[in-house]
Amino acid sequence: MLDGVREAVKKFLRSSADYETSVNLFIKELQKTLIKSDVNVKLVLQLTKRIRERALKERPPPGASRRDWFVKIVYEELANLFGGDKEPELKPPKVPWVIMMVGVQGSGKTTTAGKLARFYKVRGYRVALVAADTYRPGAKDQLRQLAERAKVLFYTEPGDDAVGIAKRGVEWAKSQGAEIIIVDTAGRHKNEAELLKEMKEMSEAIKPDEVMLVIDASIGQQAKALAEAFHKTTPIGSIVVTKLDGTAKGGGALSAVAVTGATIKFVGTGEKLEELEPFKPKKFVARILGLGDLEGLLERLKGLEEADKLEEISQKVLEKGDITLKDLYYQIVSVKKMGSLKKLLQMLPGVGLALNDKVLGQVDDKVLDKWLAILNSMTLEELEKPNIIDRSRMRRIAIGSGTSVKDVEELLKHYQMTRKMIRQLKRKRGMLNKLMEKFEL
Ligand code: GDP
């Protein structure tokens, strides 16, 4: 599904039409793709309305193009669709917690059951795996081996009474004090109806706290029908998207999310037992947007935004002709957010550079960390009126910031130097202005 989105983004970035026309074109294509993939129409309209509003209102920081900024907006809004900054709750709300895994054969269900077992085991839970896939030969043995490797409890029985095995397995696991019980189920049967019937019976027998749907990232459009069929039989509580390591796709998962209302909890990123990651919406969207250098782009934009803020602070400082410790503090915070000082030196234009050369040019990133700690340990009053900082205050600040009195002294010395420099600059500017007035320049 998101192939369409990816294409639209590419087209947008290449387009020679004016910005607003390109935005409108992109939005039309986005709507078409999402609606075609059965994403809820209302959801699509809300999403594109927000994108459009932001696209026309927001101004990128100097140095960034509007088109790059637009990609960032699309990325953020799509990520919101998947949950944004919210990350799913992985801690079971109660114990014992019974998870029933469902999904078609080959999706990675058994492997994921093993991975999940390990995930919770290393977080201190007593975990049990129950093998109730009686249809695929070897599925029980595969899970037994995974259970051994993850060092968790294991239950199965010979024969093909899948529902009975699941029921007795869950009871046994409870009697062993298991806190998380994971039941692996069949992914294929004589036909689909048989499979769904078995899932329904099993779910009625074991009453799972959570039904987890396993979807292979590469199945694309089919994800919707699949999720819908399972959801009708056994309401899906959460989703795992597997094999994200092998494909740049995974968009089908969005349809699965849309039809079930369930959230994606984990993603599988390899065959190994530890290759299971809690789902992070932003990372996922970056992947399906397929822009290889999206991260680089976002980082660059972030840098430019910070540079812009820093420039603004520096400009104010120069206009005032004075600097407070608070200004210094904000400057350092800004620099830290941008990454390293070196980067800053490359980015800061004009005034910032002049300021920066002398003021920050002699210090390295470690010193900045120290200064930040020191400034964080000062009271607001001290930040505004550094003159009140006597020896005893210095001692308190040093202790509070895990530094020494000498460090605090150094920072204050540096600050005084900066201040002197800024005042001189202001005077020079004043003189220059007067000269210019005189010669009517
Ligand atoms: P099941 O039939 O759904 O139980 O599927 P299996 O657990 O047997 O997995 C099918 C195949 O997919 C196996 O070869 C697994 O090693 C592989 N697999 C499962 N999850 C992942 C994953 O996240 N990444 C990769 N690369 N392979 C996976």
PDB file of N, CA and C and ligand atoms in Angstrom, residues 103-113 115 133 136 139 142 146 184-188 214 216 241-246 267-272 275-276, ligand 1:
ATOM      1  N   GLY A 103      -2.168 -16.560  12.994  1.00  0.00           N
ATOM      2  CA  GLY A 103      -1.565 -16.077  11.750  1.00  0.00           C
ATOM      3  C   GLY A 103      -1.411 -17.240  10.790  1.00  0.00           C
ATOM      4  N   VAL A 104      -1.146 -16.928   9.528  1.00  0.00           N
ATOM      5  CA  VAL A 104      -1.050 -18.019   8.556  1.00  0.00           C
ATOM      6  C   VAL A 104       0.324 -18.674   8.594  1.00  0.00           C
ATOM      7  N   GLN A 105       0.357 -19.903   8.077  1.00  0.00           N
ATOM      8  CA  GLN A 105       1.609 -20.651   8.067  1.00  0.00           C
ATOM      9  C   GLN A 105       2.694 -19.873   7.327  1.00  0.00           C
ATOM     10  N   GLY A 106       3.888 -19.898   7.914  1.00  0.00           N
ATOM     11  CA  GLY A 106       5.011 -19.235   7.256  1.00  0.00           C
ATOM     12  C   GLY A 106       5.167 -17.774   7.643  1.00  0.00           C
ATOM     13  N   SER A 107       4.196 -17.258   8.392  1.00  0.00           N
ATOM     14  CA  SER A 107       4.281 -15.849   8.774  1.00  0.00           C
ATOM     15  C   SER A 107       5.370 -15.605   9.821  1.00  0.00           C
ATOM     16  N   GLY A 108       5.771 -16.691  10.488  1.00  0.00           N
ATOM     17  CA  GLY A 108       6.790 -16.534  11.522  1.00  0.00           C
ATOM     18  C   GLY A 108       6.186 -16.640  12.909  1.00  0.00           C
ATOM     19  N   LYS A 109       5.046 -17.287  12.979  1.00  0.00           N
ATOM     20  CA  LYS A 109       4.308 -17.378  14.242  1.00  0.00           C
ATOM     21  C   LYS A 109       5.087 -18.151  15.318  1.00  0.00           C
ATOM     22  N   THR A 110       5.573 -19.338  14.936  1.00  0.00           N
ATOM     23  CA  THR A 110       6.298 -20.159  15.915  1.00  0.00           C
ATOM     24  C   THR A 110       7.572 -19.446  16.373  1.00  0.00           C
ATOM     25  N   THR A 111       8.309 -18.919  15.402  1.00  0.00           N
ATOM     26  CA  THR A 111       9.533 -18.191  15.740  1.00  0.00           C
ATOM     27  C   THR A 111       9.218 -17.021  16.675  1.00  0.00           C
ATOM     28  N   THR A 112       8.154 -16.294  16.363  1.00  0.00           N
ATOM     29  CA  THR A 112       7.793 -15.140  17.189  1.00  0.00           C
ATOM     30  C   THR A 112       7.373 -15.573  18.596  1.00  0.00           C
ATOM     31  N   ALA A 113       6.699 -16.724  18.694  1.00  0.00           N
ATOM     32  CA  ALA A 113       6.329 -17.228  20.023  1.00  0.00           C
ATOM     33  C   ALA A 113       7.595 -17.430  20.854  1.00  0.00           C
ATOM     34  N   LYS A 115      10.515 -15.955  20.369  1.00  0.00           N
ATOM     35  CA  LYS A 115      11.132 -14.649  20.629  1.00  0.00           C
ATOM     36  C   LYS A 115      10.443 -13.929  21.791  1.00  0.00           C
ATOM     37  N   ASP A 133       0.022 -26.259  17.558  1.00  0.00           N
ATOM     38  CA  ASP A 133      -0.093 -26.351  16.098  1.00  0.00           C
ATOM     39  C   ASP A 133       0.060 -27.831  15.752  1.00  0.00           C
ATOM     40  N   ARG A 136       0.983 -28.445  11.151  1.00  0.00           N
ATOM     41  CA  ARG A 136       2.289 -28.417  10.476  1.00  0.00           C
ATOM     42  C   ARG A 136       3.238 -29.399  11.145  1.00  0.00           C
ATOM     43  N   ALA A 139       6.173 -28.448  13.823  1.00  0.00           N
ATOM     44  CA  ALA A 139       5.924 -27.199  14.551  1.00  0.00           C
ATOM     45  C   ALA A 139       6.138 -27.386  16.058  1.00  0.00           C
ATOM     46  N   GLN A 142       9.857 -27.690  16.808  1.00  0.00           N
ATOM     47  CA  GLN A 142      10.490 -26.377  16.616  1.00  0.00           C
ATOM     48  C   GLN A 142      10.281 -25.516  17.864  1.00  0.00           C
ATOM     49  N   LEU A 146      12.913 -24.006  20.714  1.00  0.00           N
ATOM     50  CA  LEU A 146      12.940 -22.576  21.061  1.00  0.00           C
ATOM     51  C   LEU A 146      12.786 -22.403  22.572  1.00  0.00           C
ATOM     52  N   ASP A 184       1.050 -21.319  20.797  1.00  0.00           N
ATOM     53  CA  ASP A 184       1.274 -21.303  19.345  1.00  0.00           C
ATOM     54  C   ASP A 184       0.177 -22.133  18.688  1.00  0.00           C
ATOM     55  N   THR A 185      -0.386 -21.617  17.599  1.00  0.00           N
ATOM     56  CA  THR A 185      -1.514 -22.313  16.969  1.00  0.00           C
ATOM     57  C   THR A 185      -1.212 -22.620  15.507  1.00  0.00           C
ATOM     58  N   ALA A 186      -2.103 -23.379  14.884  1.00  0.00           N
ATOM     59  CA  ALA A 186      -1.894 -23.741  13.481  1.00  0.00           C
ATOM     60  C   ALA A 186      -2.068 -22.537  12.575  1.00  0.00           C
ATOM     61  N   GLY A 187      -1.397 -22.594  11.394  1.00  0.00           N
ATOM     62  CA  GLY A 187      -1.517 -21.502  10.435  1.00  0.00           C
ATOM     63  C   GLY A 187      -2.133 -21.997   9.135  1.00  0.00           C
ATOM     64  N   ARG A 188      -2.434 -23.286   9.123  1.00  0.00           N
ATOM     65  CA  ARG A 188      -3.074 -23.826   7.922  1.00  0.00           C
ATOM     66  C   ARG A 188      -3.907 -25.038   8.344  1.00  0.00           C
ATOM     67  N   VAL A 214       0.093 -12.441  13.900  1.00  0.00           N
ATOM     68  CA  VAL A 214       1.431 -12.344  13.312  1.00  0.00           C
ATOM     69  C   VAL A 214       1.298 -12.141  11.801  1.00  0.00           C
ATOM     70  N   ASP A 216       3.388 -11.307   8.142  1.00  0.00           N
ATOM     71  CA  ASP A 216       4.641 -11.187   7.398  1.00  0.00           C
ATOM     72  C   ASP A 216       4.636  -9.827   6.687  1.00  0.00           C
ATOM     73  N   VAL A 241       4.563  -7.576  13.347  1.00  0.00           N
ATOM     74  CA  VAL A 241       4.950  -7.592  11.933  1.00  0.00           C
ATOM     75  C   VAL A 241       6.326  -8.239  11.844  1.00  0.00           C
ATOM     76  N   THR A 242       6.424  -9.360  11.121  1.00  0.00           N
ATOM     77  CA  THR A 242       7.702 -10.078  11.049  1.00  0.00           C
ATOM     78  C   THR A 242       8.435  -9.788   9.752  1.00  0.00           C
ATOM     79  N   LYS A 243       9.689 -10.176   9.727  1.00  0.00           N
ATOM     80  CA  LYS A 243      10.551 -10.138   8.528  1.00  0.00           C
ATOM     81  C   LYS A 243      10.737  -8.730   7.980  1.00  0.00           C
ATOM     82  N   LEU A 244      10.747  -7.783   8.865  1.00  0.00           N
ATOM     83  CA  LEU A 244      10.981  -6.416   8.411  1.00  0.00           C
ATOM     84  C   LEU A 244      12.418  -6.234   7.938  1.00  0.00           C
ATOM     85  N   ASP A 245      13.266  -7.178   8.318  1.00  0.00           N
ATOM     86  CA  ASP A 245      14.663  -7.092   7.878  1.00  0.00           C
ATOM     87  C   ASP A 245      14.794  -7.377   6.385  1.00  0.00           C
ATOM     88  N   GLY A 246      13.839  -8.128   5.846  1.00  0.00           N
ATOM     89  CA  GLY A 246      13.990  -8.565   4.465  1.00  0.00           C
ATOM     90  C   GLY A 246      13.258  -7.703   3.455  1.00  0.00           C
ATOM     91  N   VAL A 267       8.024  -5.836  16.262  1.00  0.00           N
ATOM     92  CA  VAL A 267       8.405  -6.173  14.893  1.00  0.00           C
ATOM     93  C   VAL A 267       9.565  -7.160  14.946  1.00  0.00           C
ATOM     94  N   GLY A 268       9.525  -8.117  13.997  1.00  0.00           N
ATOM     95  CA  GLY A 268      10.601  -9.107  13.902  1.00  0.00           C
ATOM     96  C   GLY A 268      11.608  -8.615  12.883  1.00  0.00           C
ATOM     97  N   THR A 269      12.890  -8.659  13.265  1.00  0.00           N
ATOM     98  CA  THR A 269      13.900  -8.104  12.367  1.00  0.00           C
ATOM     99  C   THR A 269      14.989  -9.119  12.028  1.00  0.00           C
ATOM    100  N   GLY A 270      14.681 -10.419  12.157  1.00  0.00           N
ATOM    101  CA  GLY A 270      15.674 -11.426  11.807  1.00  0.00           C
ATOM    102  C   GLY A 270      15.238 -12.794  12.304  1.00  0.00           C
ATOM    103  N   GLU A 271      16.032 -13.799  11.987  1.00  0.00           N
ATOM    104  CA  GLU A 271      15.637 -15.156  12.374  1.00  0.00           C
ATOM    105  C   GLU A 271      16.019 -15.501  13.807  1.00  0.00           C
ATOM    106  N   LYS A 272      16.957 -14.751  14.360  1.00  0.00           N
ATOM    107  CA  LYS A 272      17.458 -15.087  15.700  1.00  0.00           C
ATOM    108  C   LYS A 272      16.449 -14.757  16.796  1.00  0.00           C
ATOM    109  N   GLU A 275      15.957 -11.242  17.893  1.00  0.00           N
ATOM    110  CA  GLU A 275      15.635 -10.226  16.893  1.00  0.00           C
ATOM    111  C   GLU A 275      14.143  -9.862  16.870  1.00  0.00           C
ATOM    112  N   LEU A 276      13.720  -9.352  17.986  1.00  0.00           N
ATOM    113  CA  LEU A 276      12.347  -8.871  18.143  1.00  0.00           C
ATOM    114  C   LEU A 276      12.440  -7.502  18.803  1.00  0.00           C
TER     115      LEU A 276
HETATM  116  P1  GDP B   1       5.043 -20.251  11.178  1.00  0.00           P
HETATM  117  O1  GDP B   1       4.659 -21.249  10.115  1.00  0.00           O
HETATM  118  O2  GDP B   1       4.177 -19.055  11.112  1.00  0.00           O
HETATM  119  O3  GDP B   1       5.114 -20.823  12.521  1.00  0.00           O
HETATM  120  O4  GDP B   1       6.474 -19.715  10.740  1.00  0.00           O
HETATM  121  P2  GDP B   1       7.925 -20.006  11.330  1.00  0.00           P
HETATM  122  O5  GDP B   1       8.055 -19.458  12.684  1.00  0.00           O
HETATM  123  O6  GDP B   1       8.319 -21.417  11.119  1.00  0.00           O
HETATM  124  O7  GDP B   1       8.787 -19.044  10.371  1.00  0.00           O
HETATM  125  C1  GDP B   1       8.861 -19.223   8.971  1.00  0.00           C
HETATM  126  C2  GDP B   1      10.235 -18.753   8.489  1.00  0.00           C
HETATM  127  O8  GDP B   1      10.353 -17.374   8.678  1.00  0.00           O
HETATM  128  C3  GDP B   1      11.390 -19.378   9.255  1.00  0.00           C
HETATM  129  O9  GDP B   1      12.424 -19.697   8.353  1.00  0.00           O
HETATM  130  C4  GDP B   1      11.828 -18.274  10.200  1.00  0.00           C
HETATM  131  O10 GDP B   1      13.189 -18.374  10.531  1.00  0.00           O
HETATM  132  C5  GDP B   1      11.539 -17.060   9.390  1.00  0.00           C
HETATM  133  N1  GDP B   1      11.298 -15.840  10.199  1.00  0.00           N
HETATM  134  C6  GDP B   1      10.417 -15.640  11.198  1.00  0.00           C
HETATM  135  N2  GDP B   1      10.481 -14.380  11.661  1.00  0.00           N
HETATM  136  C7  GDP B   1      11.431 -13.750  10.940  1.00  0.00           C
HETATM  137  C8  GDP B   1      11.967 -12.418  10.913  1.00  0.00           C
HETATM  138  O11 GDP B   1      11.570 -11.508  11.662  1.00  0.00           O
HETATM  139  N3  GDP B   1      12.944 -12.176   9.999  1.00  0.00           N
HETATM  140  C9  GDP B   1      13.405 -13.133   9.144  1.00  0.00           C
HETATM  141  N4  GDP B   1      14.365 -12.788   8.279  1.00  0.00           N
HETATM  142  N5  GDP B   1      12.922 -14.374   9.135  1.00  0.00           N
HETATM  143  C10 GDP B   1      11.955 -14.695  10.003  1.00  0.00           C
END
